[in-house]
Short mmCIF file of C-alpha atoms in Angstrom, two decimals:
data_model
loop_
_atom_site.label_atom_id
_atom_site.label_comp_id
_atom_site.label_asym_id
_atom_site.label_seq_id
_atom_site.Cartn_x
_atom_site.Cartn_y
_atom_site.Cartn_z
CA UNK I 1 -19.31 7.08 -38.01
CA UNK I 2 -22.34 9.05 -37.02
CA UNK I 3 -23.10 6.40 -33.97
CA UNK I 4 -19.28 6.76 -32.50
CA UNK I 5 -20.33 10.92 -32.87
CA UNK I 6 -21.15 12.44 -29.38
CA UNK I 7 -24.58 13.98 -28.53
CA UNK I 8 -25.93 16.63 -26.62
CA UNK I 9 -27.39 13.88 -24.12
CA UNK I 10 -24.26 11.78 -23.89
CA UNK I 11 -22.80 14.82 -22.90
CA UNK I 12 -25.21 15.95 -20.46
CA UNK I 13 -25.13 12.83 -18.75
CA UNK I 14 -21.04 12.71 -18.06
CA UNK I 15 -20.96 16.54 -17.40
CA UNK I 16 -21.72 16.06 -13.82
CA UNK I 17 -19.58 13.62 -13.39
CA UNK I 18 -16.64 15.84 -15.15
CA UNK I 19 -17.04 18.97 -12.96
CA UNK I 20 -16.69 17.06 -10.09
CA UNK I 21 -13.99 15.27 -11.02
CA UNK I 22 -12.54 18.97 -12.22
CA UNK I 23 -13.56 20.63 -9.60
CA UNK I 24 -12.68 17.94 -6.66
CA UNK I 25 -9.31 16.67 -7.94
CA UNK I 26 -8.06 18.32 -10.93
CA UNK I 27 -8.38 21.95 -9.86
CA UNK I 28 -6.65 21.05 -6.31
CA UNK I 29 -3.87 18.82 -7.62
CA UNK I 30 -3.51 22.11 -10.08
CA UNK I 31 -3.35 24.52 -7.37
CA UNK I 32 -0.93 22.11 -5.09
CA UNK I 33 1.32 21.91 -8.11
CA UNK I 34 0.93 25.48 -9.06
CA UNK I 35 1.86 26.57 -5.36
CA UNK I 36 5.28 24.07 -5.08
CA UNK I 37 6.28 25.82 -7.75
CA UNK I 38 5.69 29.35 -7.04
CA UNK I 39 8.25 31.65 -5.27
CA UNK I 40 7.59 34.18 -2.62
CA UNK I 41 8.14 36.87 -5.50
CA UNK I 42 5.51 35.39 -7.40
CA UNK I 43 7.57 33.92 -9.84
CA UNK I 44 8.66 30.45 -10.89
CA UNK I 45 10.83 29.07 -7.97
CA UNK I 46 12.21 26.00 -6.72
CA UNK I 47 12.83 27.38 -3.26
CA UNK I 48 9.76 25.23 -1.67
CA UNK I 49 12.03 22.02 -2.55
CA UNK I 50 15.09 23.37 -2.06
CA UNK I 51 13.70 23.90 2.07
CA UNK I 52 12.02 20.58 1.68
CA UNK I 53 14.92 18.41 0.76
CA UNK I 54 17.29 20.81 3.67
CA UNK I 55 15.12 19.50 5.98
CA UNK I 56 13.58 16.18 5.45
CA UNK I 57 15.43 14.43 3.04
CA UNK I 58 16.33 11.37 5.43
CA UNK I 59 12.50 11.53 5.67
CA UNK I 60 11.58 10.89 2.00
CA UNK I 61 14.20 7.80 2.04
CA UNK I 62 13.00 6.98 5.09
CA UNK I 63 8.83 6.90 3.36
CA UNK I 64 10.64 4.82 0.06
CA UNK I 65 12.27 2.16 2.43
CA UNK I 66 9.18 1.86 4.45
CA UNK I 67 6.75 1.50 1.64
CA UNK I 68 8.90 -0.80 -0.33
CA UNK I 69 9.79 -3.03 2.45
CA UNK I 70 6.15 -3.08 3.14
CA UNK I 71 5.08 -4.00 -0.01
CA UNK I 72 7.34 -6.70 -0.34
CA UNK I 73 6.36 -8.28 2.91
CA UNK I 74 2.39 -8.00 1.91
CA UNK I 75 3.71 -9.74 -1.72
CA UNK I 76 5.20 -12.40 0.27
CA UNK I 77 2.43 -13.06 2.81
CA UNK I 78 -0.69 -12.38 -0.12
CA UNK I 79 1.35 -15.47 -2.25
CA UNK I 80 1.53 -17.65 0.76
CA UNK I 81 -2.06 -16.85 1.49
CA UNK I 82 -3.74 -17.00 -1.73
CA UNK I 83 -1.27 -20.45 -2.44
CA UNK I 84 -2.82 -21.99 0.40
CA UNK I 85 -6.51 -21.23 -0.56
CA UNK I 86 -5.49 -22.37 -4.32
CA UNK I 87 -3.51 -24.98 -3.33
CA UNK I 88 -5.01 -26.48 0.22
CA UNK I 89 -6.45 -29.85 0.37
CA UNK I 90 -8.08 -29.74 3.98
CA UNK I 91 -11.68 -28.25 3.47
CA UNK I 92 -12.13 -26.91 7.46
CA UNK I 93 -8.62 -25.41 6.74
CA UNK I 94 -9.55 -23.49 3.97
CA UNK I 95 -12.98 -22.93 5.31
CA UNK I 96 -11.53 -20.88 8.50
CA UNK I 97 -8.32 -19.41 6.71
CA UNK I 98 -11.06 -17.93 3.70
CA UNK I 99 -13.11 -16.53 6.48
CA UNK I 100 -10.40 -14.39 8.49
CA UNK I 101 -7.58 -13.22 6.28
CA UNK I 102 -10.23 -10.57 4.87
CA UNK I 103 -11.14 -9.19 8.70
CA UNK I 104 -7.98 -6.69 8.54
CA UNK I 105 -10.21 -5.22 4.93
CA UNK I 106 -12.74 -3.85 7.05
CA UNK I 107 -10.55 -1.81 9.66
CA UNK I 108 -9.59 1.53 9.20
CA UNK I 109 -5.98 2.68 9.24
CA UNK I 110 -6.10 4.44 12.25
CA UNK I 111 -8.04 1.37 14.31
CA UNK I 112 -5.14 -0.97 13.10
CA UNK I 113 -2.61 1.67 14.07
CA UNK I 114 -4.22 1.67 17.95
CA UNK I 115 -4.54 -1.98 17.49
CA UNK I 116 -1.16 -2.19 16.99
CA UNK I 117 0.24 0.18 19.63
CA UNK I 118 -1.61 -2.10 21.97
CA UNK I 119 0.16 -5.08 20.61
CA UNK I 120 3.66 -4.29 19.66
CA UNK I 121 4.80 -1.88 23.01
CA UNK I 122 7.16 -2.84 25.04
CA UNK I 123 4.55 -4.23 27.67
CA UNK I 124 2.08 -4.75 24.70
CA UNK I 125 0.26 -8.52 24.57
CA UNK I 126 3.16 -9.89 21.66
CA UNK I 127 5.39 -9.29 24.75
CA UNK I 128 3.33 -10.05 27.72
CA UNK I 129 2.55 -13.46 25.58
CA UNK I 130 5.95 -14.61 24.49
CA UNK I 131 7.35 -13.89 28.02
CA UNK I 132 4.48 -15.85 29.47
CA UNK I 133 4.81 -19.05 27.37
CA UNK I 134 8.62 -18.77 28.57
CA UNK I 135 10.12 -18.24 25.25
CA UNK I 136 12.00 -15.01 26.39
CA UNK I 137 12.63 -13.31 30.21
CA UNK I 138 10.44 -10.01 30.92
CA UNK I 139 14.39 -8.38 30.68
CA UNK I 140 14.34 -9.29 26.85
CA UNK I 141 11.33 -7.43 26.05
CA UNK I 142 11.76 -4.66 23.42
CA UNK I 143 9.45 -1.97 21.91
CA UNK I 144 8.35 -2.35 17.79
CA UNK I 145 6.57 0.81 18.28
CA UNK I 146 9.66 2.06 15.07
CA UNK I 147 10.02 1.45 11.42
CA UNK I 148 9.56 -2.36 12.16
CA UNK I 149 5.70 -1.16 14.06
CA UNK I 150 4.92 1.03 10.84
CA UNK I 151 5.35 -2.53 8.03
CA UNK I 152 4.35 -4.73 10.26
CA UNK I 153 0.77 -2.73 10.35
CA UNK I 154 0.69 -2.15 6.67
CA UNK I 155 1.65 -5.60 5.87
CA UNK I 156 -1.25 -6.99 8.23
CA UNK I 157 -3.96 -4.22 6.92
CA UNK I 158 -2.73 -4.33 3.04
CA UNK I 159 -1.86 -8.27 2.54
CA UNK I 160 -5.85 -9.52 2.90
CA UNK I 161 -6.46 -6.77 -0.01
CA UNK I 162 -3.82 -8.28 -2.14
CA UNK I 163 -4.57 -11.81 -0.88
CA UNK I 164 -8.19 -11.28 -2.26
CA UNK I 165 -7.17 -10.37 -5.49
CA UNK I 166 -4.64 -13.06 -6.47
CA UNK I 167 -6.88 -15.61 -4.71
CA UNK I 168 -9.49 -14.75 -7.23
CA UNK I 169 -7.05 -14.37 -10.12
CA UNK I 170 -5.51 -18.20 -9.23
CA UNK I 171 -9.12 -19.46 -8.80
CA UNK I 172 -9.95 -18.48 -11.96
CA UNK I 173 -7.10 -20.42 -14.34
CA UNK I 174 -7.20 -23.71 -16.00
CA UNK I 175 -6.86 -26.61 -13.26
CA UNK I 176 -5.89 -29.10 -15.48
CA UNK I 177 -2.31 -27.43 -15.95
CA UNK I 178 -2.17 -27.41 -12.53
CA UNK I 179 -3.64 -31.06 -11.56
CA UNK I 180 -1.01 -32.03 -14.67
CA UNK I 181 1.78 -30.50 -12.95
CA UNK I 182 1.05 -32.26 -9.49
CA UNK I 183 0.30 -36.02 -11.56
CA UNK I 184 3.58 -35.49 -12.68
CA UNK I 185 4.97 -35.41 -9.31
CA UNK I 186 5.60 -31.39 -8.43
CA UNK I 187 5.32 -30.68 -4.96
CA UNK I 188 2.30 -27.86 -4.05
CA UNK I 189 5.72 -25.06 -3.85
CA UNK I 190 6.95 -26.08 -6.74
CA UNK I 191 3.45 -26.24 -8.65
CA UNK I 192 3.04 -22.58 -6.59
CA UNK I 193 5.71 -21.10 -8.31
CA UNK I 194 6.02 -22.63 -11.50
CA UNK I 195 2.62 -22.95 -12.96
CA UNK I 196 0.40 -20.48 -11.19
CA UNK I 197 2.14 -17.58 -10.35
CA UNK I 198 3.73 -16.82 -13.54
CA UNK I 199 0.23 -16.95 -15.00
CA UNK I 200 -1.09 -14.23 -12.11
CA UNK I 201 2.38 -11.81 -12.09
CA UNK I 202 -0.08 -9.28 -13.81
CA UNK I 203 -2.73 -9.09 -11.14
CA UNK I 204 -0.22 -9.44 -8.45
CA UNK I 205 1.75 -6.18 -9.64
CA UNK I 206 -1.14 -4.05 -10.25
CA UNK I 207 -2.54 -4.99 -6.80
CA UNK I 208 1.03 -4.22 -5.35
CA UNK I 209 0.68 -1.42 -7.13
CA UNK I 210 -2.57 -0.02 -5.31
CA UNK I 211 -1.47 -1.17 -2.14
CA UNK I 212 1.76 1.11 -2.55
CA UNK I 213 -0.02 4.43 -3.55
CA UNK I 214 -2.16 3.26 -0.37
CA UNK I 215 0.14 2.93 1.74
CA UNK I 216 2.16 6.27 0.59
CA UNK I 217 -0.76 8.37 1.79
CA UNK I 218 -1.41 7.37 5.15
CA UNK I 219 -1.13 9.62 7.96
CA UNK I 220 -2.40 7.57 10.88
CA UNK I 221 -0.09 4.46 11.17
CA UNK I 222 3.22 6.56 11.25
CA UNK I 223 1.81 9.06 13.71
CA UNK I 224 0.11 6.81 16.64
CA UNK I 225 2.84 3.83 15.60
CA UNK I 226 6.42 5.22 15.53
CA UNK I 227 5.88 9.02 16.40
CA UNK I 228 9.62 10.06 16.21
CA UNK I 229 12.47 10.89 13.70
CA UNK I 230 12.39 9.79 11.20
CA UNK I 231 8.93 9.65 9.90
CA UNK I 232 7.06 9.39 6.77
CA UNK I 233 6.39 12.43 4.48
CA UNK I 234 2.28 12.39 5.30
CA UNK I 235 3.75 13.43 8.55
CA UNK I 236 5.76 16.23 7.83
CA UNK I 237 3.01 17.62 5.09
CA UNK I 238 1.12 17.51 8.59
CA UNK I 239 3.60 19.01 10.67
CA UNK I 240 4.45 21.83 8.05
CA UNK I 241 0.33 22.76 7.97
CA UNK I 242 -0.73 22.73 11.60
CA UNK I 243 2.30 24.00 13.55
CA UNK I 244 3.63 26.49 10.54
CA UNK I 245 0.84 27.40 8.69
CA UNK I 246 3.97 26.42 5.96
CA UNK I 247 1.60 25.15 2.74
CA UNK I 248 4.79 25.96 0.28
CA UNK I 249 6.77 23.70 1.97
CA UNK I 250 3.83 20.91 2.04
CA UNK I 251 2.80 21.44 -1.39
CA UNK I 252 6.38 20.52 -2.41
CA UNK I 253 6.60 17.61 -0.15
CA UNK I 254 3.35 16.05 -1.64
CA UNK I 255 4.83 16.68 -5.27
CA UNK I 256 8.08 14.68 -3.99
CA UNK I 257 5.25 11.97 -3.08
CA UNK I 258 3.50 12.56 -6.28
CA UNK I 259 6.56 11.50 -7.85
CA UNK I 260 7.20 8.41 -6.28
CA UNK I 261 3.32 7.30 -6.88
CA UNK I 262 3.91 8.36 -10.58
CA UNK I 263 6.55 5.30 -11.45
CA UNK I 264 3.40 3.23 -9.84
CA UNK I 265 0.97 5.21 -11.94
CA UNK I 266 2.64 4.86 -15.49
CA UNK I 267 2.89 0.93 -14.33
CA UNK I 268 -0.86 0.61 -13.77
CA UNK I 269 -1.45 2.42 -16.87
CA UNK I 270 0.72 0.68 -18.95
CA UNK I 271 -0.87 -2.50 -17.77
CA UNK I 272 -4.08 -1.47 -18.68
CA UNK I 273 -3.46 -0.29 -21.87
CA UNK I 274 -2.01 -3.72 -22.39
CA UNK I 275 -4.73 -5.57 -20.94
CA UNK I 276 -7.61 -3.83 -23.31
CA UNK I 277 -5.57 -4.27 -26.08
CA UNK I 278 -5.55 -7.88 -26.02
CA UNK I 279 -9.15 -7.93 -24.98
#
């Protein structure tokens, strides 16, 4: 009993790192929430949501739809992905396919966001290519600088972090269920998604689940991508503090998004929990 007791240097040693967790994210998350709640009287109000929800509630469907179609597309591509490198039987495949899909990890939001204004315009190189390798006339060209610009760039920047999880997660079962599976004559899909990813759903949700608080705080894709009504809530929080000088208003829109990152929150959580429970 007396070893589980705390000491004075135990402590000492996490007290630095408590105050700045206190004083860095505690006391400001405090103050945000304090403030969305808080009328102009002083007094408890809901007014700050009541505004928020007046004027940009196609805006927070408009942030759930994008995030959740995004983070279905990078589930889809990150299980194709980390298949292949489980699954793939040509070594100079692998070899090149395990060397790029991480390149996307290292580039900042806002260089992928430029990189893909570049790419996805209506004169942008996707066009410029398809029309020269004759697939469609220069007439046909259309813009993805919209909602379709904003997943496509969270999909391409989020999927290698997912990828890179389940890839590890796969790599590190029991072969012989899988090498059983294939000697008894199931294809690579169905071995895919009957043996190992029912044995990685775990890692794959709590990676989907980082990717989608990611992706619900970033300011730079929807601003240099799409640009234009409607946009994501990280826009209008913007929008609110540099043209208004509004904070009530953006303190109530970032408890709207704390909400939605909450459901993902309790998930994580629970799966923890879980996870050191049956350690």
């Amino acid at each position: 009993m007396a070893a589980n007791r705390p000491t004075l240097l135990g402590l000492a040693l996490v007290a630095p790192a408590l105050a700045m967790v206190g004083a860095l994210f505690l006391y400001p998350l405090g103050f945000s929430l304090a403030a969305a709640f808080t009328g102009r009287e002083g007094g408890l109000s809901l007014e700050h949501f009541a505004k928020a929800f007046e004027l940009y509630s196609g805006d927070v469907l408009f942030t759930l739809f994008i995030v959740l179609a995004a983070t279905l597309g990078t589930a889809v591509i990150a299980i194709a992905f980390a298949g292949m490198l489980t699954l793939g039987e040509t070594p100079w495949v692998l070899a090149i396919l395990g060397a790029l899909y991480r390149w996307p990890l290292f580039i900042p939001f806002i260089v992928a966001a430029q990189c893909m204004r570049t790419f996805l315009a209506k004169n942008g190189l996707m066009n410029n290519s398809l029309v020269a390798l004759g697939v469609m006339e220069p007439l046909q060209a259309t813009s993805f600088l919209d909602w379709r610009g904003i997943i496509i760039t969270f999909v391409w920047k989020q999927a290698p972090f997912v990828t890179l999880l389940l890839a590890g997660a796969m790599a590190a079962l029991d072969r012989s269920t899988i090498e059983a599976a294939r000697n008894l004559g199931a294809s690579r899909l169905r071995s895919l998604f009957d043996v190992i990813l029912p044995q990685v759903v775990p890692n794959l949700m709590v990676a989907l689940t980082l990717s989608f608080v990611t992706m619900l705080s970033v300011l730079s894709v929807p601003l240099m991508v799409a640009g234009s009504q409607p946009t994501m809530l990280t826009v209008d929080m913007a929008f609110r503090i540099n043209s208004y000088g509004d904070y009530a208003t953006a303190n109530a829109l970032g408890v709207i998004s704390y909400a939605m990152t909450a459901v993902a929150a309790v998930f994580y959580l629970r799966h923890s929990v879980r996870k050191e429970a049956e350690a």
